[in-house]
Every structure is written in structure tokens, then in C-alpha cells.
Amino acid sequence: DKEFFTFETAGNILNGYIVKPRNFDSTRRYPVIMSQYSGPGSQQVLNRWTMDWEDYFANEGYIVVCVDGRGTGGRGTAFRTSVYKQLGTYETADQVAAARYAGNLPYTDSSKIGIYGWSYGGYESIMCAQSSECPYAAAVSVAPVTDWRYYDTVYAERYMLTPGQNESGYQKSSAISGALHLSCPLLVIYGTEDDNVHPANALQYVSTLQSAGMLCDMFVFPNMNHSINGCNARQVVYAKMLDYFDKNLK
């Protein structure tokens, strides 16, 4: 079951929920997996019942935490539009604050916090892993945008204007521009036939790391699109995530 909570950061009250392992023991300190999407207008923290991969992680001995940061929906216009022309800034600050909140709970281990996300969430996982205040021991990024100049203009320009109109915003929001600040183990997953986020996003990011003699991990799904579904692929995605978190958080 989800347990809902709120906390304050940077003058904003953020909503979140926690999923605890089966046979939860309040005297133990559990590793934490942060689940998020973070995209403009989205909302993950909802009072509804679901059975999803978060429960899979919880059943494997993790505390799962999800927080909707600034830019997400359901909180009014000012909250949603605060990320305008600067994607990846406030979302990252709020996810880092959420990780620190989670790490201060009496039943969590603050040295064993991971984060993952898909698509915009994958972008945000990388941005968090590159944060100067990175509190994570591992990050997993699935099908990530790594530079808004590489994404659909109908989406990117809605929030960022054109590169010519907002050059500094595009530069600051680029995961590629900040790649050399990566400060925790990172796993990048993508499908070679991604029909939404072009594989060049992942490849250019990894190439940037390699050119600087830096390492990350990569797991590729041949002939799979953005959803990486069918032929048992979705199960493999989350099994690989769990394996990565087990190696870095346990």
C-alpha cells in the first residue's frame, strides 16, 4: 500500500508516497529506490490503487519513494510553469531534496539511495546523478532525452522556446553539457528503434563520457521502440534495473 506524505523544500510543499517491503521491520535500515517521471504537467502521486513494478522492488527489500516536484500537474499554474525555459533545474533540486528527506527517515539508509525514470524521467535521473549535491549511490535512465535540441520541437519549444531564443536555457538543461559532473554509477537503457526519443540522445551522452575517459553502463534492446515492450522485454528492463540496484545499493 502507498503511504502518502508531504514535505517542504525551497518554500514549496511537495507531495509524495512511500511503498514499503512486505514484512516491513521499522528497526531495520532499508535501501531506497526513488521512482519519478517529473515531466511538465505530469502527476505520479495519486490516491489510487495500482500493482506495478514499484511493488516488485518493494518485495525485493527496497523502500520505494515517489515525489512530484515543481513543474508537475495538479498544483496550479504557478507550480506547473515554474520550469518554463529552464527544464531540469527545479525538478532536479526537488528530487535531490526528496532523496535527502527519504534518507533521513528512521528506517532508511541514506548511503544507499538509487533513482530511476523513463523518458523524461530518464532525463531527470541523469540530471540528478550529475547534481553538485548528488545523494545517490546509483541511477538508472531508460530512453532518456539528453539534450532538448535532439527532441521533438513541438514539445521542446513549448517549454524552452527555440534554441536561438533561449540558448543559455538549452545549454544549462542539457544532460550532455553536464556529463562530466556525473558522480554516481549510471545505467542507460534504450531501444534501437525508439520512435519517440531518438537513440542519438543516449549514444551522444555515452560518447561524451567516453571521450573524457569516464564510464557508465549501457543495456540495449535491439529493434525495440520507446516503450520497450513485447517479447518479454519489459520484464527484462526491470530485472536489469533490480540487478543494477542490488549491486550498488546492497
Short mmCIF file of C-alpha atoms in Angstrom, two decimals:
data_model
loop_
_atom_site.label_atom_id
_atom_site.label_comp_id
_atom_site.label_asym_id
_atom_site.label_seq_id
_atom_site.Cartn_x
_atom_site.Cartn_y
_atom_site.Cartn_z
CA ASP A 1 0.00 0.00 0.00
CA LYS A 2 1.08 3.58 -0.63
CA GLU A 3 1.68 5.82 2.36
CA PHE A 4 1.31 9.49 1.43
CA PHE A 5 3.39 12.31 2.87
CA THR A 6 4.32 15.95 2.27
CA PHE A 7 7.49 17.89 2.98
CA GLU A 8 8.72 21.41 2.38
CA THR A 9 11.69 22.46 0.27
CA ALA A 10 12.61 25.84 -1.23
CA GLY A 11 9.34 27.27 0.10
CA ASN A 12 7.21 24.65 -1.66
CA ILE A 13 5.17 21.80 -0.20
CA LEU A 14 5.78 18.66 -2.27
CA ASN A 15 3.57 15.56 -2.34
CA GLY A 16 4.97 12.05 -2.22
CA TYR A 17 4.28 8.46 -1.34
CA ILE A 18 6.22 5.54 0.08
CA VAL A 19 5.87 1.84 -0.68
CA LYS A 20 7.36 -0.41 1.99
CA PRO A 21 8.55 -4.01 1.68
CA ARG A 22 6.40 -6.92 2.69
CA ASN A 23 7.10 -7.82 6.32
CA PHE A 24 8.43 -4.31 6.91
CA ASP A 25 10.59 -4.03 10.03
CA SER A 26 10.81 -0.49 11.44
CA THR A 27 14.05 -1.34 13.26
CA ARG A 28 15.90 -2.06 10.02
CA ARG A 29 17.51 0.41 7.65
CA TYR A 30 16.45 -0.28 4.07
CA PRO A 31 17.96 0.87 0.77
CA VAL A 32 15.78 3.34 -1.14
CA ILE A 33 14.74 3.50 -4.78
CA MET A 34 13.36 6.84 -5.97
CA SER A 35 10.76 6.47 -8.72
CA GLN A 36 9.85 9.56 -10.76
CA TYR A 37 8.79 10.95 -14.12
CA SER A 38 8.96 14.70 -13.34
CA GLY A 39 7.78 15.94 -16.75
CA PRO A 40 5.79 19.18 -17.10
CA GLY A 41 2.13 18.72 -16.23
CA SER A 42 2.55 15.09 -15.18
CA GLN A 43 1.37 13.66 -11.86
CA GLN A 44 2.62 10.43 -10.29
CA VAL A 45 1.48 10.94 -6.71
CA LEU A 46 -2.17 9.95 -6.95
CA ASN A 47 -4.50 8.34 -4.44
CA ARG A 48 -5.31 5.29 -6.49
CA TRP A 49 -4.52 1.62 -6.24
CA THR A 50 -2.10 0.07 -8.70
CA MET A 51 0.06 -3.04 -8.89
CA ASP A 52 3.24 -2.09 -10.69
CA TRP A 53 6.99 -2.54 -10.79
CA GLU A 54 7.40 -0.44 -7.67
CA ASP A 55 5.78 -3.29 -5.77
CA TYR A 56 8.30 -5.65 -7.37
CA PHE A 57 11.15 -3.54 -5.99
CA ALA A 58 9.48 -3.30 -2.58
CA ASN A 59 9.07 -7.07 -2.43
CA GLU A 60 12.80 -7.36 -3.09
CA GLY A 61 13.59 -5.41 0.08
CA TYR A 62 13.56 -1.76 -1.00
CA ILE A 63 11.74 1.30 0.25
CA VAL A 64 10.28 2.95 -2.86
CA VAL A 65 9.68 6.71 -2.75
CA CYS A 66 7.96 8.87 -5.38
CA VAL A 67 7.72 12.68 -5.20
CA ASP A 68 6.14 15.12 -7.66
CA GLY A 69 8.45 18.14 -7.88
CA ARG A 70 7.95 21.56 -9.37
CA GLY A 71 6.66 21.57 -12.92
CA THR A 72 4.25 18.68 -12.37
CA GLY A 73 0.47 19.00 -12.60
CA GLY A 74 -2.44 19.24 -10.22
CA ARG A 75 -0.88 22.06 -8.18
CA GLY A 76 -1.88 25.17 -10.10
CA THR A 77 -0.41 27.27 -12.89
CA ALA A 78 2.48 28.87 -10.99
CA PHE A 79 3.77 25.50 -9.75
CA ARG A 80 3.46 23.90 -13.20
CA THR A 81 5.03 26.75 -15.18
CA SER A 82 7.93 27.41 -12.78
CA VAL A 83 10.15 25.25 -15.01
CA TYR A 84 9.48 27.32 -18.14
CA LYS A 85 12.65 27.90 -20.20
CA GLN A 86 14.77 26.01 -17.65
CA LEU A 87 13.86 22.33 -17.75
CA GLY A 88 15.88 20.14 -15.42
CA THR A 89 16.69 22.82 -12.86
CA TYR A 90 13.89 22.85 -10.29
CA GLU A 91 12.92 19.24 -10.98
CA THR A 92 16.46 18.17 -10.08
CA ALA A 93 16.59 20.32 -6.95
CA ASP A 94 13.31 18.82 -5.78
CA GLN A 95 14.32 15.22 -6.44
CA VAL A 96 17.58 15.76 -4.57
CA ALA A 97 15.62 17.28 -1.68
CA ALA A 98 13.23 14.32 -1.78
CA ALA A 99 16.16 11.89 -1.61
CA ARG A 100 17.54 13.70 1.40
CA TYR A 101 14.12 13.60 3.04
CA ALA A 102 13.88 9.87 2.37
CA GLY A 103 17.42 9.31 3.64
CA ASN A 104 16.53 10.93 6.98
CA LEU A 105 13.67 8.53 7.70
CA PRO A 106 14.47 6.25 10.67
CA TYR A 107 14.13 3.07 8.60
CA THR A 108 16.24 4.03 5.55
CA ASP A 109 19.96 4.01 4.76
CA SER A 110 20.96 7.42 3.40
CA SER A 111 24.11 5.95 1.80
CA LYS A 112 22.04 3.56 -0.33
CA ILE A 113 19.63 5.64 -2.39
CA GLY A 114 19.02 5.00 -6.08
CA ILE A 115 16.88 6.81 -8.65
CA TYR A 116 15.32 5.71 -11.93
CA GLY A 117 12.98 7.02 -14.59
CA TRP A 118 11.81 6.52 -18.16
CA SER A 119 11.82 9.11 -20.97
CA TYR A 120 11.55 12.49 -19.18
CA GLY A 121 12.16 10.50 -16.01
CA GLY A 122 15.28 9.07 -17.63
CA TYR A 123 16.46 12.59 -18.42
CA GLU A 124 15.81 13.60 -14.84
CA SER A 125 17.67 10.55 -13.48
CA ILE A 126 20.79 11.69 -15.34
CA MET A 127 20.37 15.30 -14.23
CA CYS A 128 20.12 14.11 -10.62
CA ALA A 129 23.18 11.88 -11.00
CA GLN A 130 25.10 14.97 -12.22
CA SER A 131 23.87 17.29 -9.49
CA SER A 132 26.53 19.01 -7.43
CA GLU A 133 24.63 17.75 -4.39
CA CYS A 134 24.11 14.21 -5.72
CA PRO A 135 22.94 11.98 -2.83
CA TYR A 136 22.58 8.83 -4.95
CA ALA A 137 24.55 5.62 -4.93
CA ALA A 138 23.18 4.61 -8.36
CA ALA A 139 20.92 5.88 -11.14
CA VAL A 140 19.08 4.14 -13.99
CA SER A 141 17.96 6.10 -17.03
CA VAL A 142 15.62 4.48 -19.58
CA ALA A 143 15.14 6.03 -23.04
CA PRO A 144 16.37 9.46 -21.91
CA VAL A 145 16.36 12.81 -23.61
CA THR A 146 19.90 14.12 -23.11
CA ASP A 147 19.63 17.46 -24.93
CA TRP A 148 16.37 19.23 -25.80
CA ARG A 149 17.83 20.15 -29.18
CA TYR A 150 17.61 16.43 -30.01
CA TYR A 151 13.92 16.11 -29.14
CA ASP A 152 10.64 16.93 -30.90
CA THR A 153 10.44 20.68 -31.42
CA VAL A 154 6.67 20.68 -30.82
CA TYR A 155 7.38 19.55 -27.25
CA ALA A 156 10.74 21.14 -26.51
CA GLU A 157 9.85 24.59 -27.81
CA ARG A 158 6.59 24.58 -25.83
CA TYR A 159 8.68 24.74 -22.66
CA MET A 160 12.06 26.01 -23.83
CA LEU A 161 11.29 28.29 -26.81
CA THR A 162 13.74 27.86 -29.71
CA PRO A 163 17.49 27.39 -29.18
CA GLY A 164 18.02 30.82 -30.72
CA GLN A 165 15.61 32.42 -28.25
CA ASN A 166 16.90 30.57 -25.19
CA GLU A 167 20.48 29.49 -25.85
CA SER A 168 21.57 29.61 -22.21
CA GLY A 169 18.50 27.66 -21.13
CA TYR A 170 19.22 24.87 -23.61
CA GLN A 171 22.85 24.74 -22.53
CA LYS A 172 22.02 24.56 -18.83
CA SER A 173 19.26 21.99 -19.37
CA SER A 174 21.47 19.67 -21.43
CA ALA A 175 22.50 16.44 -19.73
CA ILE A 176 25.30 16.20 -22.28
CA SER A 177 26.68 19.60 -21.28
CA GLY A 178 26.90 18.43 -17.67
CA ALA A 179 28.01 14.87 -18.37
CA LEU A 180 31.45 15.30 -16.85
CA HIS A 181 29.80 16.04 -13.49
CA LEU A 182 28.38 12.51 -13.30
CA SER A 183 29.07 11.42 -9.72
CA CYS A 184 27.42 8.02 -9.21
CA PRO A 185 27.14 4.74 -11.14
CA LEU A 186 24.74 5.16 -14.07
CA LEU A 187 22.96 2.60 -16.24
CA VAL A 188 21.50 3.83 -19.54
CA ILE A 189 18.87 1.64 -21.26
CA TYR A 190 17.31 2.26 -24.65
CA GLY A 191 15.73 0.56 -27.66
CA THR A 192 17.45 0.81 -31.03
CA GLU A 193 14.13 1.57 -32.76
CA ASP A 194 12.93 4.20 -30.29
CA ASP A 195 10.12 6.07 -32.06
CA ASN A 196 9.93 8.92 -29.55
CA VAL A 197 13.36 9.73 -28.12
CA HIS A 198 15.94 9.13 -30.85
CA PRO A 199 18.77 6.75 -29.79
CA ALA A 200 21.22 9.54 -30.65
CA ASN A 201 20.31 11.01 -27.25
CA ALA A 202 21.76 8.05 -25.37
CA LEU A 203 24.63 7.49 -27.78
CA GLN A 204 25.83 11.09 -27.76
CA TYR A 205 25.70 11.18 -23.97
CA VAL A 206 27.73 7.99 -23.59
CA SER A 207 30.16 9.18 -26.27
CA THR A 208 30.73 12.38 -24.29
CA LEU A 209 31.63 10.35 -21.21
CA GLN A 210 33.91 8.04 -23.16
CA SER A 211 35.76 10.95 -24.76
CA ALA A 212 36.61 12.17 -21.27
CA GLY A 213 37.70 8.72 -20.10
CA MET A 214 34.60 8.30 -17.94
CA LEU A 215 32.44 5.22 -17.63
CA CYS A 216 28.77 4.35 -17.40
CA ASP A 217 26.86 1.15 -18.08
CA MET A 218 24.56 0.58 -21.05
CA PHE A 219 21.94 -2.04 -21.85
CA VAL A 220 20.46 -2.05 -25.36
CA PHE A 221 17.25 -3.62 -26.68
CA PRO A 222 17.60 -4.35 -30.41
CA ASN A 223 14.56 -3.48 -32.54
CA MET A 224 12.56 -2.17 -29.57
CA ASN A 225 10.73 1.17 -29.56
CA HIS A 226 10.29 3.74 -26.80
CA SER A 227 8.06 1.53 -24.67
CA ILE A 228 10.46 -1.47 -24.80
CA ASN A 229 7.51 -3.83 -24.58
CA GLY A 230 6.65 -7.22 -26.05
CA CYS A 231 8.67 -10.44 -26.29
CA ASN A 232 9.16 -10.32 -22.51
CA ALA A 233 11.25 -7.15 -22.88
CA ARG A 234 9.53 -5.13 -20.15
CA GLN A 235 10.30 -7.81 -17.58
CA VAL A 236 13.94 -7.76 -18.69
CA VAL A 237 14.09 -3.96 -18.27
CA TYR A 238 13.06 -4.13 -14.63
CA ALA A 239 15.06 -7.26 -13.90
CA LYS A 240 18.15 -5.42 -15.19
CA MET A 241 17.26 -2.39 -13.05
CA LEU A 242 16.89 -4.58 -9.98
CA ASP A 243 20.21 -6.29 -10.69
CA TYR A 244 21.91 -2.88 -11.01
CA PHE A 245 20.40 -1.58 -7.78
CA ASP A 246 21.25 -4.81 -5.97
CA LYS A 247 24.89 -4.44 -6.98
CA ASN A 248 25.12 -0.78 -5.97
CA LEU A 249 22.71 -0.43 -3.05
CA LYS A 250 23.01 -3.71 -1.15
#
